[in-house]
Short mmCIF file of C-alpha atoms and ligand atoms in Angstrom, two decimals:
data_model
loop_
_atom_site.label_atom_id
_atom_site.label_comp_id
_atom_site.label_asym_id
_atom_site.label_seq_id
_atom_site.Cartn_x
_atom_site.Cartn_y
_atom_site.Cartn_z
CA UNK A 1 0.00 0.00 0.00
CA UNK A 2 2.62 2.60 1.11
CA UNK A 3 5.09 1.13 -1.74
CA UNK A 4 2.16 1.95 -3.90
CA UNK A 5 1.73 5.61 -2.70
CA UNK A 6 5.49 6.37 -2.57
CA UNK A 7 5.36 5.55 -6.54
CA UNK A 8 2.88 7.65 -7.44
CA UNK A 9 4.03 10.48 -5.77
CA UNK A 10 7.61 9.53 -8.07
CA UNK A 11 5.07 9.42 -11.00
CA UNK A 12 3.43 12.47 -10.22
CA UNK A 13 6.79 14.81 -9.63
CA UNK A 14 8.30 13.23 -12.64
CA UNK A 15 5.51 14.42 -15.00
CA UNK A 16 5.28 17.76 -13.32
CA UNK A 17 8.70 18.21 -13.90
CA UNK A 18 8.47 17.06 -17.57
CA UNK A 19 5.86 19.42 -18.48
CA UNK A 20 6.65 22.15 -17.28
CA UNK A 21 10.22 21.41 -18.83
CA UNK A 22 8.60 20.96 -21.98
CA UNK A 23 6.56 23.87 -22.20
CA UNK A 24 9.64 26.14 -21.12
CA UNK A 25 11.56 25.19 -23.72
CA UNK A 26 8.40 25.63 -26.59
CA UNK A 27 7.78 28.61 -25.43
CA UNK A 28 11.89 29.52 -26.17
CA UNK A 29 11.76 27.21 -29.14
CA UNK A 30 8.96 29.34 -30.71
CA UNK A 31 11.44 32.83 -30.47
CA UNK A 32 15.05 32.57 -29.60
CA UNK A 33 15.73 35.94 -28.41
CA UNK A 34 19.77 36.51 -28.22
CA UNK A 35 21.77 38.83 -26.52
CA UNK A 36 22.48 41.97 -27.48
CA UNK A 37 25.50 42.06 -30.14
CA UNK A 38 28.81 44.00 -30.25
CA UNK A 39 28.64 45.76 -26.78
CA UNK A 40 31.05 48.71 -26.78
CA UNK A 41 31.79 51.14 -24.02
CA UNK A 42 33.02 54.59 -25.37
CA UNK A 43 34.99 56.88 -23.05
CA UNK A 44 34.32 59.97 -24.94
CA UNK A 45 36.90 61.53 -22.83
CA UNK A 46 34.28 63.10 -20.10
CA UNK A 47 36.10 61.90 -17.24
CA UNK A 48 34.11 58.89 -16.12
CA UNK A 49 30.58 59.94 -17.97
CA UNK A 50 30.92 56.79 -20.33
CA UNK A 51 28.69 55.86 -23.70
CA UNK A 52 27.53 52.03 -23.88
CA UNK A 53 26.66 50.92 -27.37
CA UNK A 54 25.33 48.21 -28.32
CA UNK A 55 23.45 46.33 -31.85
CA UNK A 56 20.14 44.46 -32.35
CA UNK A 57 20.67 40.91 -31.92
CA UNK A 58 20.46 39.50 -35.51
CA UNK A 59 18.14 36.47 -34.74
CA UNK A 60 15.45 39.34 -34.62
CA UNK A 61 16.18 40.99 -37.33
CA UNK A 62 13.04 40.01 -39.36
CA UNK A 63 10.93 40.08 -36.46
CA UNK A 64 7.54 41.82 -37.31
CA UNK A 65 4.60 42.55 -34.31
CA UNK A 66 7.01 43.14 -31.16
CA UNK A 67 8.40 45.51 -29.47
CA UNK A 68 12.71 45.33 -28.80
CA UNK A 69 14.05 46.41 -25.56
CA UNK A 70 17.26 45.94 -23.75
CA UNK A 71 17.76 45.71 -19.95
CA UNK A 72 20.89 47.21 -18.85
CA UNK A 73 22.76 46.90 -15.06
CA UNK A 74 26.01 47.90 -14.49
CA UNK A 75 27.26 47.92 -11.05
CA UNK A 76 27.50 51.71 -9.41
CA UNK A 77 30.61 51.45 -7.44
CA UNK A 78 29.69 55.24 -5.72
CA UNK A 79 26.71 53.39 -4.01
CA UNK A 80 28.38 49.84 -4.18
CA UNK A 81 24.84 48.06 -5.99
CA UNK A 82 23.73 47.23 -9.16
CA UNK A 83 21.92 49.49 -11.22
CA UNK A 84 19.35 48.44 -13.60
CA UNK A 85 17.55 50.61 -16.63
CA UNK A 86 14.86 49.61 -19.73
CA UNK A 87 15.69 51.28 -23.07
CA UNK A 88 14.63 50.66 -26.38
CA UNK A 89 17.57 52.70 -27.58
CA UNK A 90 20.68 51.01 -28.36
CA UNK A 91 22.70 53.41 -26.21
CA UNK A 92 22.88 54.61 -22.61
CA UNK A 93 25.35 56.91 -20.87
CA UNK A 94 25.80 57.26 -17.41
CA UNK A 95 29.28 58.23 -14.48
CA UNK A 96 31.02 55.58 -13.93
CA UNK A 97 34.49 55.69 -11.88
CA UNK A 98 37.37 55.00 -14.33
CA UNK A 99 39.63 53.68 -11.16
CA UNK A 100 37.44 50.83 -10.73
CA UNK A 101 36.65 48.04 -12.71
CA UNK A 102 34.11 48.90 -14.74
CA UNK A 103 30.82 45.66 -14.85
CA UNK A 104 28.00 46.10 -17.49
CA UNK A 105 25.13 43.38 -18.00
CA UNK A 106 22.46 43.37 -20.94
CA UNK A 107 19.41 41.21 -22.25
CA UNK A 108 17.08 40.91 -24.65
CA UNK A 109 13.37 41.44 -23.39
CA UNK A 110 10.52 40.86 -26.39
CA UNK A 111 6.87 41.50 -26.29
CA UNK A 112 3.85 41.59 -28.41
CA UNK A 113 2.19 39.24 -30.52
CA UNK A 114 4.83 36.92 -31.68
CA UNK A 115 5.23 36.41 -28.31
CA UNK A 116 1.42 36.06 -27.98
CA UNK A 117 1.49 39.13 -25.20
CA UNK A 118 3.65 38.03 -22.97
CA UNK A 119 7.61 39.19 -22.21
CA UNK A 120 9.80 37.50 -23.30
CA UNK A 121 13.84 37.48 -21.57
CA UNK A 122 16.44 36.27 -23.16
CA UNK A 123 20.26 35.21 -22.13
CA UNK A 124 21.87 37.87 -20.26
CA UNK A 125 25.64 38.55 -21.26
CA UNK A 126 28.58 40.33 -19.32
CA UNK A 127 31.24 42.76 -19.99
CA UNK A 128 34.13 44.10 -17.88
CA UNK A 129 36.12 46.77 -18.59
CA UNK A 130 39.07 47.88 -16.43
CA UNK A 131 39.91 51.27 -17.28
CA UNK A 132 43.78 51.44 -17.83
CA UNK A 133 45.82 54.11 -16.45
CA UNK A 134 49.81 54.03 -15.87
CA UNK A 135 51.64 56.12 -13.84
CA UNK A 136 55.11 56.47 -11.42
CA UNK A 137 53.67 54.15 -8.48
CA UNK A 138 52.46 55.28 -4.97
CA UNK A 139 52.06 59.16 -6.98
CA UNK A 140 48.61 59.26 -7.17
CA UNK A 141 47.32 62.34 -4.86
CA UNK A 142 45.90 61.92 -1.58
CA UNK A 143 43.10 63.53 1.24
CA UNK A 144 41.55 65.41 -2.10
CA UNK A 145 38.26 67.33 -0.75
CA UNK A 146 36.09 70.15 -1.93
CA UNK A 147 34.87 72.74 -0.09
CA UNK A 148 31.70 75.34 -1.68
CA UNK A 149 32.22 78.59 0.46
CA UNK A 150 29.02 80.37 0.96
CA UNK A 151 28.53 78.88 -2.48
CA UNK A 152 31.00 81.57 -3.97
CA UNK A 153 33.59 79.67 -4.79
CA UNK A 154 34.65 76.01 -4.45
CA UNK A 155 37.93 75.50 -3.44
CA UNK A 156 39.47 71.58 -4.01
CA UNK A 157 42.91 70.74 -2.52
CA UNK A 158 44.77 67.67 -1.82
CA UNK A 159 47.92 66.15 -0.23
CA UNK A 160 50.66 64.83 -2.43
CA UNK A 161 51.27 60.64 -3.11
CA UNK A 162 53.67 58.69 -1.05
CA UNK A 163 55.98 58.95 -3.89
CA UNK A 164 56.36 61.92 -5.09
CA UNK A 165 58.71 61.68 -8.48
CA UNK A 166 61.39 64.73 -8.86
CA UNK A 167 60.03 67.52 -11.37
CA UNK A 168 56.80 67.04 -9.85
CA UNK A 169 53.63 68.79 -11.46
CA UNK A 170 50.22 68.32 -11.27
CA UNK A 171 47.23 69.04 -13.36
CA UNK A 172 43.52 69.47 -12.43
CA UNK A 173 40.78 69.09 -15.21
CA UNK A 174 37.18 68.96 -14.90
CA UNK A 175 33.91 68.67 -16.99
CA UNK A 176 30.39 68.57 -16.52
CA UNK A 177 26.94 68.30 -18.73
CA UNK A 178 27.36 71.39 -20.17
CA UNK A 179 30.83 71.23 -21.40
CA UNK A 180 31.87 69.86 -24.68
CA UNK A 181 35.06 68.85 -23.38
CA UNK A 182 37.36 69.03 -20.51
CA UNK A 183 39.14 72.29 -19.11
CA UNK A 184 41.85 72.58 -16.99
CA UNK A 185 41.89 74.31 -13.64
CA UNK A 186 41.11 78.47 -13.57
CA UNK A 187 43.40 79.02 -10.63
CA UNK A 188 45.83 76.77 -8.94
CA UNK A 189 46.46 77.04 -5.24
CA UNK A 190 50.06 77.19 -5.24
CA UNK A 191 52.02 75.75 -1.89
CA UNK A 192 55.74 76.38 -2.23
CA UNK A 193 56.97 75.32 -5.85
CA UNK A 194 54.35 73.01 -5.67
CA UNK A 195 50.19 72.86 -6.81
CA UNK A 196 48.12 71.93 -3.81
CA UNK A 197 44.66 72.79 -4.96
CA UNK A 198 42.41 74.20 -7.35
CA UNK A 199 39.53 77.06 -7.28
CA UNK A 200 37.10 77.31 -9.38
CA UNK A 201 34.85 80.70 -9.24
CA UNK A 202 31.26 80.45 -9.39
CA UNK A 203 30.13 80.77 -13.30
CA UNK A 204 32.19 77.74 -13.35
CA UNK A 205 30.01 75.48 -11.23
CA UNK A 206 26.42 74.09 -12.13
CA UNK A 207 24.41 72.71 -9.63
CA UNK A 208 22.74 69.31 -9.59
CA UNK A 209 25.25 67.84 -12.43
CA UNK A 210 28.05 65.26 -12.25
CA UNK A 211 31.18 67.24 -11.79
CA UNK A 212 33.69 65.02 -12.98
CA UNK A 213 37.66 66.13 -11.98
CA UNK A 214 41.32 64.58 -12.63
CA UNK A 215 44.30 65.12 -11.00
CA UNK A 216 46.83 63.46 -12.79
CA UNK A 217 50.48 65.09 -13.61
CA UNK A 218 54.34 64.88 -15.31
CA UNK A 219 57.37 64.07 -14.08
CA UNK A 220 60.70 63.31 -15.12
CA UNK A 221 60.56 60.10 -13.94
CA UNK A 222 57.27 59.95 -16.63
CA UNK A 223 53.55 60.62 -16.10
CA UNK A 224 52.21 60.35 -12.47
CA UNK A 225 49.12 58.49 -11.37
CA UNK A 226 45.59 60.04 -12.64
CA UNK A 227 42.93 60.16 -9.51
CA UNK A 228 39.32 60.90 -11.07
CA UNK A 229 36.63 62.27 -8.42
CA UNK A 230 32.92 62.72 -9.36
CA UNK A 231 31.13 64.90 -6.97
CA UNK A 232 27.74 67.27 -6.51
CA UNK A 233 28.77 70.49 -5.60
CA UNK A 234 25.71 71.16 -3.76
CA UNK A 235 26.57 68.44 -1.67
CA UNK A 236 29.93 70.72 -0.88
CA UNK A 237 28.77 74.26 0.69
CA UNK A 238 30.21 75.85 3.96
CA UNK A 239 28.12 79.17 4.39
CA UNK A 240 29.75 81.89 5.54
CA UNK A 241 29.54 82.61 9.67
CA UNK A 242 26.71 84.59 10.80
CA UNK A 243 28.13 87.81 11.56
CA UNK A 244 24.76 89.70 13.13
CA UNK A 245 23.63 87.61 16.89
CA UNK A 246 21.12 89.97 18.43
CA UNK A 247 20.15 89.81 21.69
CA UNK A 248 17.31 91.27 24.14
CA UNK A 249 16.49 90.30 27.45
CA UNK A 250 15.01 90.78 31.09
CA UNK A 251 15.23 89.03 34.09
CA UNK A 252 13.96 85.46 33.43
CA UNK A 253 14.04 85.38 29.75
CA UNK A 254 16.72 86.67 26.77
CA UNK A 255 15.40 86.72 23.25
CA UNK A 256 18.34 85.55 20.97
CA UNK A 257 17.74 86.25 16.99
CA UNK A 258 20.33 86.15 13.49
CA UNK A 259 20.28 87.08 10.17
CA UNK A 260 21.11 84.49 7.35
CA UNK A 261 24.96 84.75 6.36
CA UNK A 262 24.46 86.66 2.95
CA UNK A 263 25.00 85.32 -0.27
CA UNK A 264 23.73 83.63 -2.91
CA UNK A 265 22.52 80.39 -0.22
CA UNK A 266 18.40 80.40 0.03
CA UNK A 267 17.46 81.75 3.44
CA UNK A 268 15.17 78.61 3.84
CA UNK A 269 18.00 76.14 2.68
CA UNK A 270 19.69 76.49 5.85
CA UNK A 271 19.41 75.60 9.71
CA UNK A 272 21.34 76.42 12.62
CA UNK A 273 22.95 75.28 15.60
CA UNK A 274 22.72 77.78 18.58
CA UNK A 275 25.72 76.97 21.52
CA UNK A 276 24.22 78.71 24.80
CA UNK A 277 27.05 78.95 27.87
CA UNK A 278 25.81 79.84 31.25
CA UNK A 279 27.70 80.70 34.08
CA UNK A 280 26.76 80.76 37.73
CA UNK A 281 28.87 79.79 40.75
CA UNK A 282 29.02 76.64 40.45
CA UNK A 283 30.66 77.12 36.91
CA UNK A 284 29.49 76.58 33.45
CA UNK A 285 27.22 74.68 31.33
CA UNK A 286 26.56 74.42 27.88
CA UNK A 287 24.20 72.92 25.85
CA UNK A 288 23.43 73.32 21.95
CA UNK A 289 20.06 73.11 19.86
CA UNK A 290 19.38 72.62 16.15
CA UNK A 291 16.80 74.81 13.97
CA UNK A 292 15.05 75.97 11.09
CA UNK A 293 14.41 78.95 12.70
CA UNK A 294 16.49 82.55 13.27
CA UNK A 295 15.17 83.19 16.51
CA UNK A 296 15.23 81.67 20.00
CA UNK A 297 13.97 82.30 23.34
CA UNK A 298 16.02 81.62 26.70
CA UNK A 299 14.85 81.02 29.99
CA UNK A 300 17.79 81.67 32.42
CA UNK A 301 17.89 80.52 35.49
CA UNK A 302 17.90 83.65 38.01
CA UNK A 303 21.35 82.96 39.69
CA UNK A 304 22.70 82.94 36.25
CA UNK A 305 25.56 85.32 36.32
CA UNK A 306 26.32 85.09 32.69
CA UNK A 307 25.14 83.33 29.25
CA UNK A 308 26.59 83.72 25.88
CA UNK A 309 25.53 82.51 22.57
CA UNK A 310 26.96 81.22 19.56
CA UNK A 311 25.31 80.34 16.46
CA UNK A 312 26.56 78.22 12.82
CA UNK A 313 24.93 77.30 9.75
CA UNK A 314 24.77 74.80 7.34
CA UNK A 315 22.72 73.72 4.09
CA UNK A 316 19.20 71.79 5.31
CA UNK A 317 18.09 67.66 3.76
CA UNK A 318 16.03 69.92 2.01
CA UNK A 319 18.56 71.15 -0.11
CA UNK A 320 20.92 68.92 0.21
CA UNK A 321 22.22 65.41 0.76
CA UNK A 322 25.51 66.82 2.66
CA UNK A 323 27.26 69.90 3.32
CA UNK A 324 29.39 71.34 6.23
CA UNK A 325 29.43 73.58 9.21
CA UNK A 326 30.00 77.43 8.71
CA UNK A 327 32.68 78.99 11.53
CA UNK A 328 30.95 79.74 15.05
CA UNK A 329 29.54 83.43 15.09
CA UNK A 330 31.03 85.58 17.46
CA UNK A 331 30.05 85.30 21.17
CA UNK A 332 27.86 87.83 22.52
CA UNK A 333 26.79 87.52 26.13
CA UNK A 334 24.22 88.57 29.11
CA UNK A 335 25.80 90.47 30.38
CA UNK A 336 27.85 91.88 27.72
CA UNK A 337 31.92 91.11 28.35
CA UNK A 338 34.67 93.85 26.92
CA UNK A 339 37.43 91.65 24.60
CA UNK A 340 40.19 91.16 27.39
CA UNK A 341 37.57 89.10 29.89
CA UNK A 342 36.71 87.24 26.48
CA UNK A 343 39.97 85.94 26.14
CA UNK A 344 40.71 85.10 30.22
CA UNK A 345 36.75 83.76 30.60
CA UNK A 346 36.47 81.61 27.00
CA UNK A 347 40.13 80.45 26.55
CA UNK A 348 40.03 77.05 25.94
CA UNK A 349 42.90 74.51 28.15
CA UNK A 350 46.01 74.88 24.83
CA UNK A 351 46.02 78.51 24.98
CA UNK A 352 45.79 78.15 28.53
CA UNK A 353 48.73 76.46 29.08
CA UNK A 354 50.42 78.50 26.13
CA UNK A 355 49.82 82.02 27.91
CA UNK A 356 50.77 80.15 31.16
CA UNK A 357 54.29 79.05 29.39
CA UNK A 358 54.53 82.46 28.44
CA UNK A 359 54.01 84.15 31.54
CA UNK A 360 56.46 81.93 32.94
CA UNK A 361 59.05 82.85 30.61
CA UNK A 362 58.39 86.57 30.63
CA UNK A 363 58.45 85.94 34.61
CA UNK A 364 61.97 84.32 33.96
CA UNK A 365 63.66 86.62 32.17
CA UNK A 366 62.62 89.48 33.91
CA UNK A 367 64.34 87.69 37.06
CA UNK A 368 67.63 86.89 34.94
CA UNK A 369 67.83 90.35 34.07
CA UNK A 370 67.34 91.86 37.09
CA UNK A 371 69.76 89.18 38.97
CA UNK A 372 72.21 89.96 35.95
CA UNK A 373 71.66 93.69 36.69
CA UNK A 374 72.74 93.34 40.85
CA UNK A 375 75.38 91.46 39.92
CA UNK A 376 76.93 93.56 37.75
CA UNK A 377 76.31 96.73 39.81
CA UNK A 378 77.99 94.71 42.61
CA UNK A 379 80.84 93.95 40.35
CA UNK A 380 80.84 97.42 39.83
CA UNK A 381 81.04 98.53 43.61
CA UNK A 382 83.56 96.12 44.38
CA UNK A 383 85.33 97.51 42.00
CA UNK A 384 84.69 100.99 42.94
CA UNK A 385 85.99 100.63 46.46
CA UNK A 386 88.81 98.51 45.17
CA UNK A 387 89.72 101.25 42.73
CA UNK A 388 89.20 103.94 45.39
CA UNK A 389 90.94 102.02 48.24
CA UNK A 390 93.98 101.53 45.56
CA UNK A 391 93.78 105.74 45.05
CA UNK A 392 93.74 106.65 48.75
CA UNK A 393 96.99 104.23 49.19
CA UNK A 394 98.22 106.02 46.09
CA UNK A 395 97.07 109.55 47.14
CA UNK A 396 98.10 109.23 50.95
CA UNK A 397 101.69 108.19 49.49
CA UNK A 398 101.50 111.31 47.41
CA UNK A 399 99.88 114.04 48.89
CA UNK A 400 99.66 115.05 52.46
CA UNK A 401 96.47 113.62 54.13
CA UNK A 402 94.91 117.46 54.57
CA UNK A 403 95.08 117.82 51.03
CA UNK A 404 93.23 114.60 49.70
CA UNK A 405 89.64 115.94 48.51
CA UNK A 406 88.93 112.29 48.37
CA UNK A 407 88.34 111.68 52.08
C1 NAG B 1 1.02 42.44 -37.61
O1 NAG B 1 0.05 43.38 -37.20
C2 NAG B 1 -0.73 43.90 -38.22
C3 NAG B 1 -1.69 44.93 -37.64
O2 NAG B 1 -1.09 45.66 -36.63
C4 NAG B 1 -1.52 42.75 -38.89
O3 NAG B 1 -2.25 43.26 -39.95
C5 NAG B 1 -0.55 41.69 -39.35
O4 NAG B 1 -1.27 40.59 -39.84
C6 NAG B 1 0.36 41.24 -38.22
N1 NAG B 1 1.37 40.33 -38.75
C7 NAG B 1 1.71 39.17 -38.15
C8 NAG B 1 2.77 38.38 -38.79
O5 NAG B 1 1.19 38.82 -37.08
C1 NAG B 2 -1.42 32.15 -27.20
O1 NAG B 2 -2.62 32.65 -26.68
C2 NAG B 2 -3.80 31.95 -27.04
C3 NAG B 2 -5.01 32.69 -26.54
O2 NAG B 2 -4.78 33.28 -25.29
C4 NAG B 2 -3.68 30.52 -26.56
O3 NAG B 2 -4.80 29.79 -27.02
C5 NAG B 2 -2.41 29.89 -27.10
O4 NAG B 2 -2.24 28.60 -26.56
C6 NAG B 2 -1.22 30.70 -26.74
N1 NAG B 2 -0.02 30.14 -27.31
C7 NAG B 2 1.12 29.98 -26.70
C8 NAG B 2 2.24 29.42 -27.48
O5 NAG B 2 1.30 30.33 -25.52
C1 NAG B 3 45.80 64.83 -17.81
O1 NAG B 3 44.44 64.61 -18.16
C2 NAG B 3 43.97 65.41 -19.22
C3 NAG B 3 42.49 65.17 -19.37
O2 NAG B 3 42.18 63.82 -19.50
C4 NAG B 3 44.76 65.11 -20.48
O3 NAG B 3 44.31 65.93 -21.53
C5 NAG B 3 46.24 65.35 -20.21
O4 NAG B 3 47.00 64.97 -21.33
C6 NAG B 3 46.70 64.55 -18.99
N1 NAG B 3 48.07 64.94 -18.69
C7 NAG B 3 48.99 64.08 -18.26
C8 NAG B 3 50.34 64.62 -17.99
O5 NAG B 3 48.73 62.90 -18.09
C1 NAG B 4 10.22 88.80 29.99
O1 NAG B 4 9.76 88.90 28.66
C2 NAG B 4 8.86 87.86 28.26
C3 NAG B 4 8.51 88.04 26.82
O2 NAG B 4 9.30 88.96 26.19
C4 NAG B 4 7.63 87.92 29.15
O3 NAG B 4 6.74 86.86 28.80
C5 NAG B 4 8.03 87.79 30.61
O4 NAG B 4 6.91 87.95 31.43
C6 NAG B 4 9.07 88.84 30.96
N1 NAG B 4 9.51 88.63 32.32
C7 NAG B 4 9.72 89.61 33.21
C8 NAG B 4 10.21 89.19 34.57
O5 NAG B 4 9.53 90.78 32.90
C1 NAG B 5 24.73 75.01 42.53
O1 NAG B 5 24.96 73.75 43.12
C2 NAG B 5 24.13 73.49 44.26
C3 NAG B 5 24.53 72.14 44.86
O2 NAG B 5 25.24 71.35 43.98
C4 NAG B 5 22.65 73.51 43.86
O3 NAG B 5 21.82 73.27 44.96
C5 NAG B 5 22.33 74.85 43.23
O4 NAG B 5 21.00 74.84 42.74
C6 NAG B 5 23.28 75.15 42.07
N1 NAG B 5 23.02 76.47 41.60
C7 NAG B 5 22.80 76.74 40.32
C8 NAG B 5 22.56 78.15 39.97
O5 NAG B 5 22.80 75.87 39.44
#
């Protein structure tokens, strides 16, 4: 009985496995749909913004009723995952990094009535390109970051390779969508007899757009090693410090309110972070708070003997995926201090201990001096009474005693 049942259920998974086998490959056997055919990938010289070409596969070529597309993915190695897009174009651009292997995939996908409706995938083939780049070794550039100030300019610098070759000179170029092709850097920043950074002024930035950049350089030891660096720029803006903290108060409550730094950064692109210090005594206290807003209200406590305020700025999520810290404002405080109790009251421990140093040294020399000084107006008396003591002898010997208008 249960030898019985056991071979059915072989019987039954065999057939189910058969058919369905069997229609799978009818359904292929009706349209074999091939990869796409020569798959190029065109550096057009854009710094990493790459062309991928590709042609119709030629078992379709006298394929009437049905739509062609291609399925691309290429893996994004800014994000680290696979990208995927649907075209019916036999192109597709898109950034790639040119340091890193670079890993396309594309298919076939048919539909319409030779495929009576339904879609139709076919094989999926794989190309990987590594980008080839030669160069002196260990003299590619280091630490490179860009910083937008207040959006006015954008200033990129970076630290040279662990080798750096004699006759050492680097080159910045950059492009983005709008540019034909690439340009090199507006305005080096120069360090020594070297090139440290670049800065590019504003009419030379877009917003929202790929900015694609190179570093790469000569030597006489030969060519050094590119770097390529893809960024947003909107992703890159410091504003400026806020330069205009207003404050009002009374007894229990201080009203503390800013302007936007000004420039070209949307007032309602930015939020804040206010630093309040109090001061009582038992000592101080500070604690910080993050806004949209350009105004706050304080309650102090009523044995407060002093609070200040600090605010900085930076670009909102609403405007931007990243961005970074303006400087601290200038303190102003409840009560208000005068610049030298600034610098005793806010000093933080290193200049401490480096006005301590000095004082010390000051302290020092001042001693050494005036220990010098004694000593050498001692010298001088000794030598005063020995000279006079040798004069009297002299002088007695000489002259009568009445005479000497020494004595
Ligand atoms: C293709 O479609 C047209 C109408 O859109 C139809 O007249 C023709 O018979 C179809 N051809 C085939 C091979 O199915
Ligand atoms: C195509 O569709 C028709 C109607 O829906 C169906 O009768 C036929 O079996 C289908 N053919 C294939 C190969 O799937
Ligand atoms: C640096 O890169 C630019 C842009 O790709 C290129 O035109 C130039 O020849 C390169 N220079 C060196 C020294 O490699
Ligand atoms: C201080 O001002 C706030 C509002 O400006 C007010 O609500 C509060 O009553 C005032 N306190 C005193 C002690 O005047
Ligand atoms: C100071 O410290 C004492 C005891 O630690 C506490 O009772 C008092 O409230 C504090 N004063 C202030 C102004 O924080």
């Amino acid at each position: 009985m249960i030898l019985c049942q056991t071979w059915t259920w072989i019987c039954l998974v065999t057939f189910v496995l058969l058919t369905t086998h069997m229609s799978r490959s009818f359904g292929v056997a009706k349209v074999s749909v091939g990869p796409p055919e020569n798959i190029k990938i065109i550096d057009p010289g854009h710094l990493g913004y790459l062309n991928i070409e590709w042609t119709k596969p030629g078992s379709l070529h006298d394929l009437t009723n049905c739509t062609i597309r291609y399925q691309l993915r290429f893996y994004d190695t800014y994000t680290g995952r696979w990208k995927g897009v649907q075209t019916s174009r036999l192109y597709y651009s898109d950034q790639f990094d040119l340091e890193k292997p670079i890993q396309v995939r594309l298919l076939t996908l048919l539909k319409g009535s030779c495929t009576n409706g339904t879609d139709v995938l076919g094989e999926e083939v794989e190309l990987v390109h590594m980008p080839e780049h030669k160069g002196v070794a260990g003299s590619r550039i280091r630490d490179f970051h860009c910083v937008y100030f207040n959006k006015e300019y954008m200033e990129c610098t970076w630290e040279p390779g662990s080798a750096e070759p004699a006759g050492s000179k680097r080159y910045l170029y950059y492009w983005q969508r709008t540019m034909q092709e690439t340009k090199e850097c507006p305005e080096y920043v120069p360090s020594h007899e070297r090139r440290k950074g670049c800065r590019f002024p504003p009419d030379s930035l877009l917003d929202f757009s790929e900015f694609n950049i190179c570093v790469n350089g000569s030597s006489h030891a030969g060519d050094l090693e590119p770097a390529f660096f893809s960024l947003a720029t909107q992703n890159h803006v410091k504003p400026a410090a806020v330069s205009n903290l207003h404050l009002a108060h009374n007894d229990s409550q201080v009203q503390v309110w800013w302007d936007p730094p000004s420039g070209p950064i949307a007032a309602h692109c930015l939020e804040y972070e206010l630093q309040i210090t109090t001061k009582n005594h038992n000592g101080s206290e500070q604690q910080t708070a993050v806004m949209e807003e350009t105004a706050f209200d304080f309650h102090q406590h009523p044995e407060t003997e002093r609070t200040c305020f600090q605010v900085r700025s930076k670009v909102n999520m609403y405007c931007a995926d990243n961005g970074f810290w303006s400087e601290w404002s200038k303190l102003s405080c409840i009560p208000e201090i005068n610049q030298e109790e600034i610098a005793c009251t806010f000093w933080s421990p290193l200049p401490k201990l480096a006005a301590a140093a000095s004082v010390i040294v000051v302290f020092g020399t001042v001693c050494l001096i005036l220990w010098m000084l004694t000593k050498i107006w001692r010298n001088r008396n000794e030598q005063k009474h020995a000279f006079r003591a040798l004069y009297q002898e002299k002088v007695q010997k000489v002259i009568p005693p009445i005479l000497n208008p020494m004595v």
